PDB file of C-alpha atoms in Angstrom:
ATOM      1  CA  MET A   1     114.000 124.459 124.564  1.00 41.00           C
ATOM      2  CA  ALA A   2     113.012 124.994 128.627  1.00 41.00           C
ATOM      3  CA  PRO A   3     113.796 122.538 130.998  1.00 39.00           C
ATOM      4  CA  ARG A   4     111.973 119.554 131.494  1.00 39.00           C
ATOM      5  CA  ALA A   5     109.075 120.051 133.944  1.00 39.00           C
ATOM      6  CA  THR A   6     108.862 117.460 136.646  1.00 35.00           C
ATOM      7  CA  ALA A   7     106.415 114.576 135.710  1.00 36.00           C
ATOM      8  CA  LEU A   8     103.017 114.807 137.804  1.00 36.00           C
ATOM      9  CA  ARG A   9     102.045 111.183 139.156  1.00 33.00           C
ATOM     10  CA  LEU A  10      98.797 111.376 140.020  1.00 33.00           C
ATOM     11  CA  VAL A  11      96.952 108.205 141.656  1.00 32.00           C
ATOM     12  CA  ALA A  12      93.621 107.412 140.526  1.00 32.00           C
ATOM     13  CA  LYS A  13      91.360 104.125 140.752  1.00 31.00           C
ATOM     14  CA  ARG A  14      91.326 102.211 137.156  1.00 34.00           C
ATOM     15  CA  THR A  15      87.429 101.480 136.567  1.00 33.00           C
ATOM     16  CA  LEU A  16      87.894 100.584 133.088  1.00 37.00           C
ATOM     17  CA  THR A  17      85.494  97.917 131.964  1.00 37.00           C
ATOM     18  CA  PRO A  18      85.655  95.852 128.865  1.00 39.00           C
ATOM     19  CA  SER A  19      82.526  96.624 127.992  1.00 38.00           C
ATOM     20  CA  LEU A  20      83.347 100.587 127.719  1.00 44.00           C
ATOM     21  CA  CYS A  21      86.307  99.583 125.405  1.00 45.00           C
ATOM     22  CA  GLN A  22      84.143  97.657 123.232  1.00 45.00           C
ATOM     23  CA  THR A  23      81.649 100.323 122.797  1.00 44.00           C
ATOM     24  CA  MET A  24      83.827 102.797 121.771  1.00 50.00           C
ATOM     25  CA  LYS A  25      85.729 100.304 119.453  1.00 47.00           C
ATOM     26  CA  MET A  26      82.305  98.934 117.754  1.00 49.00           C
ATOM     27  CA  ARG A  27      80.152 102.108 117.160  1.00 63.00           C
ATOM     28  CA  TYR A  28      81.710 102.917 113.591  1.00 72.00           C
ATOM     29  CA  SER A  29      82.975 101.227 110.715  1.00 91.00           C
ATOM     30  CA  THR A  30      86.659 101.956 109.925  1.00 96.00           C
ATOM     31  CA  VAL A  31      88.336 102.868 107.024  1.00 97.00           C
ATOM     32  CA  PRO A  32      91.750 102.048 105.258  1.00 98.00           C
ATOM     33  CA  LEU A  33      94.144 104.982 105.793  1.00 98.00           C
ATOM     34  CA  ALA A  34      96.701 106.362 103.407  1.00 98.00           C
ATOM     35  CA  TYR A  35     100.136 107.240 104.336  1.00 98.00           C
ATOM     36  CA  ASP A  36     103.863 107.880 103.683  1.00 98.00           C
ATOM     37  CA  LEU A  37     106.414 105.399 105.302  1.00 98.00           C
ATOM     38  CA  HIS A  38     109.712 107.203 106.078  1.00 97.00           C
ATOM     39  CA  GLU A  39     112.111 104.391 106.894  1.00 96.00           C
ATOM     40  CA  PRO A  40     115.689 105.184 108.365  1.00 93.00           C
ATOM     41  CA  ALA A  41     118.537 104.830 106.221  1.00 87.00           C
ATOM     42  CA  LYS A  42     120.897 103.349 108.955  1.00 75.00           C
ATOM     43  CA  PRO A  43     118.438 101.385 111.657  1.00 66.00           C
ATOM     44  CA  SER A  44     119.504 101.938 114.951  1.00 60.00           C
ATOM     45  CA  VAL A  45     121.800  99.704 116.768  1.00 58.00           C
ATOM     46  CA  GLY A  46     121.745  98.803 120.379  1.00 55.00           C
ATOM     47  CA  ASN A  47     118.366 100.286 120.874  1.00 57.00           C
ATOM     48  CA  PRO A  48     115.713  97.789 121.867  1.00 57.00           C
ATOM     49  CA  ASN A  49     112.952 100.107 120.503  1.00 59.00           C
ATOM     50  CA  LYS A  50     114.519 100.389 116.853  1.00 60.00           C
ATOM     51  CA  ASN A  51     111.738  98.215 115.804  1.00 72.00           C
ATOM     52  CA  SER A  52     108.648 100.104 117.404  1.00 92.00           C
ATOM     53  CA  PRO A  53     107.701 102.355 114.646  1.00 97.00           C
ATOM     54  CA  ILE A  54     106.021 105.888 115.105  1.00 98.00           C
ATOM     55  CA  VAL A  55     102.665 106.826 113.717  1.00 98.00           C
ATOM     56  CA  PHE A  56     102.167 110.803 113.127  1.00 97.00           C
ATOM     57  CA  MET A  57      98.680 112.019 113.095  1.00 96.00           C
ATOM     58  CA  HIS A  58      97.735 115.741 111.640  1.00 92.00           C
ATOM     59  CA  GLY A  59      94.978 117.569 112.314  1.00 86.00           C
ATOM     60  CA  LEU A  60      91.969 119.395 110.589  1.00 88.00           C
ATOM     61  CA  PHE A  61      92.524 120.169 107.083  1.00 90.00           C
ATOM     62  CA  GLY A  62      96.009 118.745 107.331  1.00 89.00           C
ATOM     63  CA  SER A  63      97.521 115.320 105.536  1.00 92.00           C
ATOM     64  CA  LYS A  64     100.481 113.307 105.967  1.00 94.00           C
ATOM     65  CA  LYS A  65     102.784 115.613 103.572  1.00 92.00           C
ATOM     66  CA  ASN A  66     102.409 118.340 106.398  1.00 88.00           C
ATOM     67  CA  ASN A  67     104.762 115.866 108.745  1.00 90.00           C
ATOM     68  CA  ARG A  68     107.134 114.895 106.107  1.00 94.00           C
ATOM     69  CA  THR A  69     110.094 116.743 107.249  1.00 95.00           C
ATOM     70  CA  ILE A  70     109.747 115.933 110.630  1.00 96.00           C
ATOM     71  CA  SER A  71     109.219 111.885 110.199  1.00 97.00           C
ATOM     72  CA  LYS A  72     112.059 112.170 107.937  1.00 97.00           C
ATOM     73  CA  VAL A  73     114.460 113.464 110.758  1.00 97.00           C
ATOM     74  CA  LEU A  74     112.724 110.876 113.624  1.00 97.00           C
ATOM     75  CA  ALA A  75     113.265 108.312 111.340  1.00 97.00           C
ATOM     76  CA  ARG A  76     116.931 109.169 110.865  1.00 95.00           C
ATOM     77  CA  ASP A  77     117.864 110.030 114.447  1.00 95.00           C
ATOM     78  CA  LEU A  78     115.933 107.487 115.993  1.00 95.00           C
ATOM     79  CA  GLY A  79     116.443 104.497 113.764  1.00 94.00           C
ATOM     80  CA  ARG A  80     112.687 103.852 113.858  1.00 95.00           C
ATOM     81  CA  SER A  81     110.411 103.780 110.505  1.00 96.00           C
ATOM     82  CA  VAL A  82     107.670 106.874 110.732  1.00 98.00           C
ATOM     83  CA  TYR A  83     103.935 106.290 109.155  1.00 98.00           C
ATOM     84  CA  ALA A  84     102.687 109.747 108.303  1.00 97.00           C
ATOM     85  CA  ILE A  85      98.887 108.754 108.014  1.00 97.00           C
ATOM     86  CA  ASP A  86      95.815 110.774 106.503  1.00 97.00           C
ATOM     87  CA  LEU A  87      93.084 110.553 108.961  1.00 96.00           C
ATOM     88  CA  ARG A  88      89.891 109.581 107.517  1.00 97.00           C
ATOM     89  CA  ASN A  89      87.966 112.236 105.419  1.00 97.00           C
ATOM     90  CA  HIS A  90      91.259 114.290 104.722  1.00 96.00           C
ATOM     91  CA  GLY A  91      94.066 113.754 101.960  1.00 95.00           C
ATOM     92  CA  ASP A  92      93.888 110.401 100.373  1.00 96.00           C
ATOM     93  CA  SER A  93      91.926 108.679 102.910  1.00 97.00           C
ATOM     94  CA  PRO A  94      88.106 107.481 102.018  1.00 97.00           C
ATOM     95  CA  HIS A  95      85.647 109.585 103.299  1.00 97.00           C
ATOM     96  CA  ASP A  96      83.252 108.536 105.871  1.00 97.00           C
ATOM     97  CA  PRO A  97      80.104 110.014 107.193  1.00 96.00           C
ATOM     98  CA  HIS A  98      81.040 109.651 110.889  1.00 94.00           C
ATOM     99  CA  HIS A  99      83.645 112.187 111.603  1.00 94.00           C
ATOM    100  CA  ASN A 100      84.487 112.402 115.218  1.00 93.00           C
ATOM    101  CA  TYR A 101      87.719 111.172 117.420  1.00 93.00           C
ATOM    102  CA  THR A 102      86.108 107.745 118.282  1.00 94.00           C
ATOM    103  CA  ALA A 103      85.849 106.605 114.613  1.00 95.00           C
ATOM    104  CA  MET A 104      89.197 108.567 113.896  1.00 95.00           C
ATOM    105  CA  ALA A 105      91.156 106.465 116.768  1.00 96.00           C
ATOM    106  CA  ALA A 106      89.081 102.930 115.064  1.00 96.00           C
ATOM    107  CA  ASP A 107      90.869 104.034 112.035  1.00 97.00           C
ATOM    108  CA  VAL A 108      94.253 104.182 113.420  1.00 97.00           C
ATOM    109  CA  GLY A 109      93.876 101.084 115.872  1.00 97.00           C
ATOM    110  CA  ASP A 110      92.926  99.047 112.718  1.00 97.00           C
ATOM    111  CA  PHE A 111      96.047 100.717 110.601  1.00 98.00           C
ATOM    112  CA  ILE A 112      98.372  99.748 113.512  1.00 98.00           C
ATOM    113  CA  LYS A 113      96.889  95.986 113.142  1.00 97.00           C
ATOM    114  CA  GLN A 114      96.567  95.935 109.361  1.00 97.00           C
ATOM    115  CA  HIS A 115     100.304  96.591 109.035  1.00 97.00           C
ATOM    116  CA  ASP A 116     101.512  94.404 112.194  1.00 96.00           C
ATOM    117  CA  LEU A 117     103.077  97.589 114.015  1.00 97.00           C
ATOM    118  CA  LYS A 118     104.351  96.322 117.249  1.00 96.00           C
ATOM    119  CA  ASP A 119     104.593  98.456 120.077  1.00 96.00           C
ATOM    120  CA  PRO A 120     104.341 101.607 118.015  1.00 98.00           C
ATOM    121  CA  CYS A 121     104.698 105.593 119.279  1.00 98.00           C
ATOM    122  CA  LEU A 122     101.784 108.061 118.602  1.00 98.00           C
ATOM    123  CA  ILE A 123     102.521 111.426 117.705  1.00 97.00           C
ATOM    124  CA  GLY A 124      99.731 113.647 117.368  1.00 95.00           C
ATOM    125  CA  HIS A 125      99.408 117.411 116.579  1.00 82.00           C
ATOM    126  CA  SER A 126      97.089 120.297 115.238  1.00 65.00           C
ATOM    127  CA  MET A 127      98.682 121.382 112.185  1.00 47.00           C
ATOM    128  CA  PHE A 128      96.427 124.828 112.082  1.00 46.00           C
ATOM    129  CA  VAL A 129      97.463 128.324 112.420  1.00 43.00           C
ATOM    130  CA  PRO A 130      96.568 129.163 116.018  1.00 42.00           C
ATOM    131  CA  LEU A 131      93.483 131.880 116.452  1.00 42.00           C
ATOM    132  CA  PRO A 132      93.209 134.468 118.497  1.00 37.00           C
ATOM    133  CA  PRO A 133      92.493 133.377 122.256  1.00 36.00           C
ATOM    134  CA  PRO A 134      88.956 133.605 123.533  1.00 34.00           C
ATOM    135  CA  SER A 135      87.465 134.434 126.628  1.00 32.00           C
ATOM    136  CA  PRO A 136      89.719 133.084 129.637  1.00 33.00           C
ATOM    137  CA  ILE A 137      86.770 131.591 131.363  1.00 27.00           C
ATOM    138  CA  ILE A 138      86.732 128.905 128.106  1.00 32.00           C
ATOM    139  CA  LEU A 139      90.063 126.858 127.381  1.00 35.00           C
ATOM    140  CA  PRO A 140      90.949 128.262 123.943  1.00 35.00           C
ATOM    141  CA  THR A 141      91.076 125.763 120.738  1.00 37.00           C
ATOM    142  CA  PRO A 142      93.292 126.177 117.848  1.00 40.00           C
ATOM    143  CA  SER A 143      91.303 123.269 115.814  1.00 46.00           C
ATOM    144  CA  PRO A 144      88.357 121.319 116.174  1.00 40.00           C
ATOM    145  CA  LEU A 145      89.959 118.267 114.921  1.00 50.00           C
ATOM    146  CA  ARG A 146      93.266 117.496 116.296  1.00 69.00           C
ATOM    147  CA  GLY A 147      95.601 114.557 115.449  1.00 86.00           C
ATOM    148  CA  ALA A 148      96.870 114.772 119.384  1.00 92.00           C
ATOM    149  CA  LYS A 149      92.986 113.997 120.697  1.00 93.00           C
ATOM    150  CA  ALA A 150      92.650 111.487 118.153  1.00 94.00           C
ATOM    151  CA  ALA A 151      95.734 109.807 119.435  1.00 96.00           C
ATOM    152  CA  MET A 152      94.853 110.523 123.055  1.00 97.00           C
ATOM    153  CA  THR A 153      91.158 108.367 122.470  1.00 96.00           C
ATOM    154  CA  LEU A 154      93.049 105.635 120.903  1.00 97.00           C
ATOM    155  CA  SER A 155      95.680 105.260 123.848  1.00 98.00           C
ATOM    156  CA  LEU A 156      92.785 105.397 126.296  1.00 97.00           C
ATOM    157  CA  THR A 157      90.427 103.044 124.300  1.00 96.00           C
ATOM    158  CA  SER A 158      93.175 100.225 123.292  1.00 96.00           C
ATOM    159  CA  PRO A 159      96.229 100.804 125.310  1.00 97.00           C
ATOM    160  CA  THR A 160      97.347  97.691 124.456  1.00 97.00           C
ATOM    161  CA  LEU A 161      98.107  98.622 120.843  1.00 97.00           C
ATOM    162  CA  ILE A 162     100.774 101.163 121.596  1.00 97.00           C
ATOM    163  CA  SER A 163     104.023 101.720 123.680  1.00 98.00           C
ATOM    164  CA  SER A 164     103.976 105.334 124.069  1.00 98.00           C
ATOM    165  CA  LEU A 165     102.235 108.508 123.390  1.00 98.00           C
ATOM    166  CA  ILE A 166     103.341 111.913 122.082  1.00 98.00           C
ATOM    167  CA  SER A 167     100.658 115.202 122.291  1.00 97.00           C
ATOM    168  CA  VAL A 168     101.978 118.194 120.841  1.00 94.00           C
ATOM    169  CA  ASP A 169     100.168 121.470 122.527  1.00 92.00           C
ATOM    170  CA  ASN A 170      97.165 119.684 123.344  1.00 90.00           C
ATOM    171  CA  ALA A 171      95.184 118.431 126.446  1.00 92.00           C
ATOM    172  CA  PRO A 172      92.559 115.798 127.405  1.00 94.00           C
ATOM    173  CA  VAL A 173      89.796 118.348 127.706  1.00 91.00           C
ATOM    174  CA  ASP A 174      86.897 119.827 125.983  1.00 87.00           C
ATOM    175  CA  ALA A 175      87.208 123.016 124.372  1.00 77.00           C
ATOM    176  CA  ARG A 176      85.048 126.097 122.652  1.00 68.00           C
ATOM    177  CA  LEU A 177      84.740 125.767 118.882  1.00 61.00           C
ATOM    178  CA  GLU A 178      85.477 128.699 116.948  1.00 63.00           C
ATOM    179  CA  SER A 179      83.188 130.490 114.558  1.00 66.00           C
ATOM    180  CA  ASP A 180      86.097 130.740 112.126  1.00 83.00           C
ATOM    181  CA  PHE A 181      85.906 127.080 110.835  1.00 87.00           C
ATOM    182  CA  ALA A 182      82.808 127.520 109.938  1.00 90.00           C
ATOM    183  CA  ARG A 183      83.200 130.271 107.974  1.00 93.00           C
ATOM    184  CA  TYR A 184      86.190 128.505 106.050  1.00 94.00           C
ATOM    185  CA  ILE A 185      83.817 126.014 105.245  1.00 95.00           C
ATOM    186  CA  ARG A 186      81.670 128.430 103.610  1.00 97.00           C
ATOM    187  CA  GLY A 187      84.077 129.778 101.683  1.00 98.00           C
ATOM    188  CA  MET A 188      85.628 126.852 100.553  1.00 98.00           C
ATOM    189  CA  LYS A 189      82.083 125.640  99.253  1.00 98.00           C
ATOM    190  CA  GLU A 190      81.670 128.996  97.303  1.00 98.00           C
ATOM    191  CA  ILE A 191      85.100 127.878  95.903  1.00 98.00           C
ATOM    192  CA  GLU A 192      83.827 124.458  94.680  1.00 97.00           C
ATOM    193  CA  SER A 193      80.560 126.097  93.488  1.00 97.00           C
ATOM    194  CA  SER A 194      82.770 128.478  90.950  1.00 97.00           C
ATOM    195  CA  GLU A 195      84.592 125.867  89.639  1.00 96.00           C
ATOM    196  CA  VAL A 196      87.783 127.331  89.707  1.00 97.00           C
ATOM    197  CA  THR A 197      90.712 126.151  87.347  1.00 96.00           C
ATOM    198  CA  LYS A 198      93.563 128.051  88.991  1.00 95.00           C
ATOM    199  CA  GLN A 199      94.235 128.550  92.794  1.00 95.00           C
ATOM    200  CA  SER A 200      94.455 132.210  92.131  1.00 97.00           C
ATOM    201  CA  GLN A 201      90.986 132.164  91.682  1.00 98.00           C
ATOM    202  CA  ALA A 202      90.426 130.295  94.811  1.00 98.00           C
ATOM    203  CA  ASP A 203      92.329 132.414  96.910  1.00 98.00           C
ATOM    204  CA  SER A 204      90.584 135.519  95.430  1.00 98.00           C
ATOM    205  CA  ILE A 205      87.294 134.032  96.435  1.00 98.00           C
ATOM    206  CA  LEU A 206      88.683 132.977 100.146  1.00 98.00           C
ATOM    207  CA  GLN A 207      89.942 136.415 100.699  1.00 97.00           C
ATOM    208  CA  SER A 208      86.838 137.838 101.782  1.00 97.00           C
ATOM    209  CA  TYR A 209      86.585 135.214 104.380  1.00 96.00           C
ATOM    210  CA  GLU A 210      89.874 134.943 105.786  1.00 95.00           C
ATOM    211  CA  PRO A 211      92.528 137.979 105.621  1.00 94.00           C
ATOM    212  CA  SER A 212      95.643 135.731 106.551  1.00 91.00           C
ATOM    213  CA  VAL A 213      97.521 134.836 103.677  1.00 93.00           C
ATOM    214  CA  THR A 214      99.359 131.797 105.816  1.00 87.00           C
ATOM    215  CA  ILE A 215      95.940 130.320 106.455  1.00 88.00           C
ATOM    216  CA  ARG A 216      94.486 130.751 103.370  1.00 94.00           C
ATOM    217  CA  GLN A 217      97.640 128.928 101.835  1.00 92.00           C
ATOM    218  CA  PHE A 218      97.132 126.293 104.386  1.00 90.00           C
ATOM    219  CA  LEU A 219      93.374 125.817 103.240  1.00 93.00           C
ATOM    220  CA  LEU A 220      93.932 125.707  99.585  1.00 96.00           C
ATOM    221  CA  GLY A 221      96.808 122.906 100.112  1.00 92.00           C
ATOM    222  CA  ASN A 222      93.407 120.920 100.107  1.00 95.00           C
ATOM    223  CA  LEU A 223      92.478 121.583  96.333  1.00 96.00           C
ATOM    224  CA  HIS A 224      93.471 119.383  93.396  1.00 94.00           C
ATOM    225  CA  ARG A 225      92.505 118.412  90.207  1.00 90.00           C
ATOM    226  CA  PRO A 226      90.526 115.121  90.095  1.00 87.00           C
ATOM    227  CA  ARG A 227      91.252 113.021  87.212  1.00 80.00           C
ATOM    228  CA  HIS A 228      88.985 113.936  84.551  1.00 75.00           C
ATOM    229  CA  PRO A 229      90.144 114.367  80.972  1.00 71.00           C
ATOM    230  CA  GLU A 230      87.466 116.831  80.301  1.00 76.00           C
ATOM    231  CA  SER A 231      87.794 119.072  83.223  1.00 84.00           C
ATOM    232  CA  GLN A 232      90.156 121.252  84.777  1.00 90.00           C
ATOM    233  CA  VAL A 233      88.117 122.224  87.755  1.00 95.00           C
ATOM    234  CA  GLN A 234      89.503 122.286  90.924  1.00 96.00           C
ATOM    235  CA  LYS A 235      88.012 120.698  94.035  1.00 96.00           C
ATOM    236  CA  PHE A 236      88.786 120.002  97.649  1.00 97.00           C
ATOM    237  CA  LYS A 237      89.945 116.676  98.862  1.00 96.00           C
ATOM    238  CA  VAL A 238      88.388 117.146 102.228  1.00 96.00           C
ATOM    239  CA  PRO A 239      84.355 116.275 102.289  1.00 97.00           C
ATOM    240  CA  LEU A 240      83.177 120.006 102.945  1.00 97.00           C
ATOM    241  CA  SER A 241      79.756 118.720 103.868  1.00 97.00           C
ATOM    242  CA  ILE A 242      80.621 116.078 106.444  1.00 96.00           C
ATOM    243  CA  ILE A 243      83.364 118.071 108.166  1.00 94.00           C
ATOM    244  CA  GLY A 244      80.888 120.857 107.953  1.00 93.00           C
ATOM    245  CA  LYS A 245      78.317 118.796 109.920  1.00 93.00           C
ATOM    246  CA  ALA A 246      81.046 117.710 112.269  1.00 91.00           C
ATOM    247  CA  LEU A 247      82.115 120.844 113.760  1.00 88.00           C
ATOM    248  CA  ASP A 248      79.546 121.271 116.600  1.00 83.00           C
ATOM    249  CA  HIS A 249      81.370 118.154 118.216  1.00 83.00           C
ATOM    250  CA  LEU A 250      84.907 118.195 117.335  1.00 82.00           C
ATOM    251  CA  GLY A 251      85.904 120.180 120.266  1.00 80.00           C
ATOM    252  CA  ASP A 252      84.621 117.819 122.611  1.00 87.00           C
ATOM    253  CA  PHE A 253      87.320 115.191 124.302  1.00 92.00           C
ATOM    254  CA  PRO A 254      85.616 111.961 124.376  1.00 93.00           C
ATOM    255  CA  PHE A 255      86.336 111.010 128.054  1.00 95.00           C
ATOM    256  CA  LYS A 256      85.307 113.279 130.952  1.00 94.00           C
ATOM    257  CA  ASP A 257      86.126 111.061 134.048  1.00 94.00           C
ATOM    258  CA  PRO A 258      89.822 110.000 134.466  1.00 94.00           C
ATOM    259  CA  ARG A 259      88.724 107.635 137.052  1.00 92.00           C
ATOM    260  CA  GLU A 260      87.017 105.333 134.251  1.00 93.00           C
ATOM    261  CA  VAL A 261      89.760 105.129 131.827  1.00 95.00           C
ATOM    262  CA  ARG A 262      93.720 105.689 132.082  1.00 97.00           C
ATOM    263  CA  PHE A 263      96.620 105.178 129.589  1.00 98.00           C
ATOM    264  CA  GLU A 264      99.522 104.076 132.106  1.00 97.00           C
ATOM    265  CA  LYS A 265     102.397 103.739 129.590  1.00 98.00           C
ATOM    266  CA  PRO A 266     104.610 106.889 129.077  1.00 98.00           C
ATOM    267  CA  ALA A 267     103.309 109.900 127.619  1.00 98.00           C
ATOM    268  CA  LEU A 268     104.957 113.238 126.470  1.00 98.00           C
ATOM    269  CA  PHE A 269     103.330 116.353 126.548  1.00 97.00           C
ATOM    270  CA  VAL A 270     104.928 118.821 124.585  1.00 97.00           C
ATOM    271  CA  ARG A 271     103.815 122.590 124.500  1.00 95.00           C
ATOM    272  CA  GLY A 272     104.689 125.992 123.019  1.00 95.00           C
ATOM    273  CA  THR A 273     105.562 128.387 125.849  1.00 95.00           C
ATOM    274  CA  LYS A 274     103.938 131.306 123.468  1.00 93.00           C
ATOM    275  CA  SER A 275     100.713 129.082 123.291  1.00 89.00           C
ATOM    276  CA  LYS A 276      97.849 128.911 125.552  1.00 85.00           C
ATOM    277  CA  TYR A 277      96.378 125.944 124.889  1.00 85.00           C
ATOM    278  CA  VAL A 278      97.869 123.572 127.469  1.00 92.00           C
ATOM    279  CA  PRO A 279      97.601 125.970 130.308  1.00 93.00           C
ATOM    280  CA  ASP A 280      99.144 125.030 133.724  1.00 96.00           C
ATOM    281  CA  GLU A 281      95.371 124.362 135.198  1.00 95.00           C
ATOM    282  CA  VAL A 282      94.772 121.680 132.881  1.00 95.00           C
ATOM    283  CA  ILE A 283      98.134 119.733 133.836  1.00 97.00           C
ATOM    284  CA  PRO A 284      96.470 117.718 137.155  1.00 97.00           C
ATOM    285  CA  LEU A 285      93.811 116.411 134.477  1.00 97.00           C
ATOM    286  CA  ILE A 286      96.562 115.284 132.658  1.00 97.00           C
ATOM    287  CA  GLY A 287      98.135 113.436 135.020  1.00 98.00           C
ATOM    288  CA  GLN A 288      94.990 111.927 136.036  1.00 97.00           C
ATOM    289  CA  PHE A 289      94.340 110.170 132.548  1.00 98.00           C
ATOM    290  CA  PHE A 290      98.138 109.852 131.970  1.00 98.00           C
ATOM    291  CA  PRO A 291      99.721 108.872 135.167  1.00 98.00           C
ATOM    292  CA  ARG A 292     103.350 108.428 133.372  1.00 98.00           C
ATOM    293  CA  PHE A 293     103.292 111.722 131.648  1.00 98.00           C
ATOM    294  CA  GLU A 294     106.199 114.056 130.983  1.00 98.00           C
ATOM    295  CA  LEU A 295     105.756 117.619 130.216  1.00 98.00           C
ATOM    296  CA  VAL A 296     108.398 119.710 128.123  1.00 98.00           C
ATOM    297  CA  ASP A 297     107.981 123.307 127.275  1.00 98.00           C
ATOM    298  CA  VAL A 298     109.138 124.471 123.867  1.00 97.00           C
ATOM    299  CA  GLU A 299     109.960 128.120 123.048  1.00 97.00           C
ATOM    300  CA  ALA A 300     107.232 128.432 120.289  1.00 94.00           C
ATOM    301  CA  GLY A 301     103.755 129.200 119.761  1.00 90.00           C
ATOM    302  CA  HIS A 302     101.110 126.711 118.744  1.00 86.00           C
ATOM    303  CA  TRP A 303     102.539 125.666 115.827  1.00 84.00           C
ATOM    304  CA  LEU A 304     105.740 124.736 117.549  1.00 90.00           C
ATOM    305  CA  ILE A 305     107.014 121.995 115.102  1.00 91.00           C
ATOM    306  CA  SER A 306     107.540 124.189 112.175  1.00 88.00           C
ATOM    307  CA  GLU A 307     108.571 127.094 114.626  1.00 91.00           C
ATOM    308  CA  ASN A 308     111.157 125.648 116.556  1.00 95.00           C
ATOM    309  CA  PRO A 309     111.831 121.961 115.019  1.00 95.00           C
ATOM    310  CA  GLU A 310     115.072 121.381 116.354  1.00 97.00           C
ATOM    311  CA  ALA A 311     113.465 121.822 120.247  1.00 98.00           C
ATOM    312  CA  PHE A 312     110.584 119.399 119.337  1.00 97.00           C
ATOM    313  CA  ARG A 313     113.426 117.159 117.812  1.00 98.00           C
ATOM    314  CA  ARG A 314     115.451 116.823 121.136  1.00 98.00           C
ATOM    315  CA  ALA A 315     112.369 116.748 123.150  1.00 98.00           C
ATOM    316  CA  VAL A 316     110.954 113.667 121.065  1.00 98.00           C
ATOM    317  CA  VAL A 317     114.520 112.077 120.720  1.00 97.00           C
ATOM    318  CA  GLU A 318     115.159 112.289 124.232  1.00 97.00           C
ATOM    319  CA  PHE A 319     111.735 110.592 125.363  1.00 98.00           C
ATOM    320  CA  LEU A 320     111.825 107.661 123.086  1.00 96.00           C
ATOM    321  CA  SER A 321     115.446 107.073 123.560  1.00 93.00           C
ATOM    322  CA  PRO A 322     116.550 103.834 126.015  1.00 84.00           C
ATOM    323  CA  LYS A 323     116.732 105.206 129.291  1.00 76.00           C
ATOM    324  CA  GLU A 324     120.230 104.218 131.134  1.00 63.00           C
TER     325      GLU A 324
END
């Protein structure tokens, strides 16, 4: 892991008003989120934060199972419980026509309240294979839905709910959507209309939409066989029409002006040295939204949790361990 970069501490006037927070929170109805709970075998002794859990958030077409391994490791090493959640319209969580960061953040906020979680840390990362970088004029994005953006949105709208934030290879900026995702939706819809009964049949259809085996396997991880005694037809867990309609707006970050809202608690931004998704030019903006942030570079690409899990583990453990 590369040496920890010096944290930037940029000062800006805090002008967040209650009306802004209320507007962001009350705009959408929330849904109850499915989750896996990973508890430490031996709770940490002498750690004042041992009772503060971690809430782990996935990205587009992901689910709680993507973060299973690293969640167990962090629970073990930090002595904290880790809640790996399914965001709305993903995994085992309910479907809802509203699919944006504000709605997702509200869901997670309610999840924290309903489970009576005290001072949790949010970890958000896009669990998607990186795409070829677009024009350098436009900030690249590996996925229009990113757990990190949902986590950042919640930290800015409801800072009293959480103790800290960890954003994995992501920044609080607007980013251009790639056309690949609309193509994936078309391919997945063709799979459903073909009423496939085997994943091999689905993969054969998807090959004309995506040549990468890795990406196809990730997308097809959403296939399941609904409980129906008379049918073997497989369907996708994600509501394709809802996700498809949301793509045009999922590259945006809800907040544009860091003078209006800031998260003044500890934040860690972890980026891959081989990834282009958190370029140096956005670091000052990160500092304006998150004045107490730290930046750690990990020798990896965008999928750094799976590419270099040990470096990611060390960065998180160091960040969340008690400071002397």
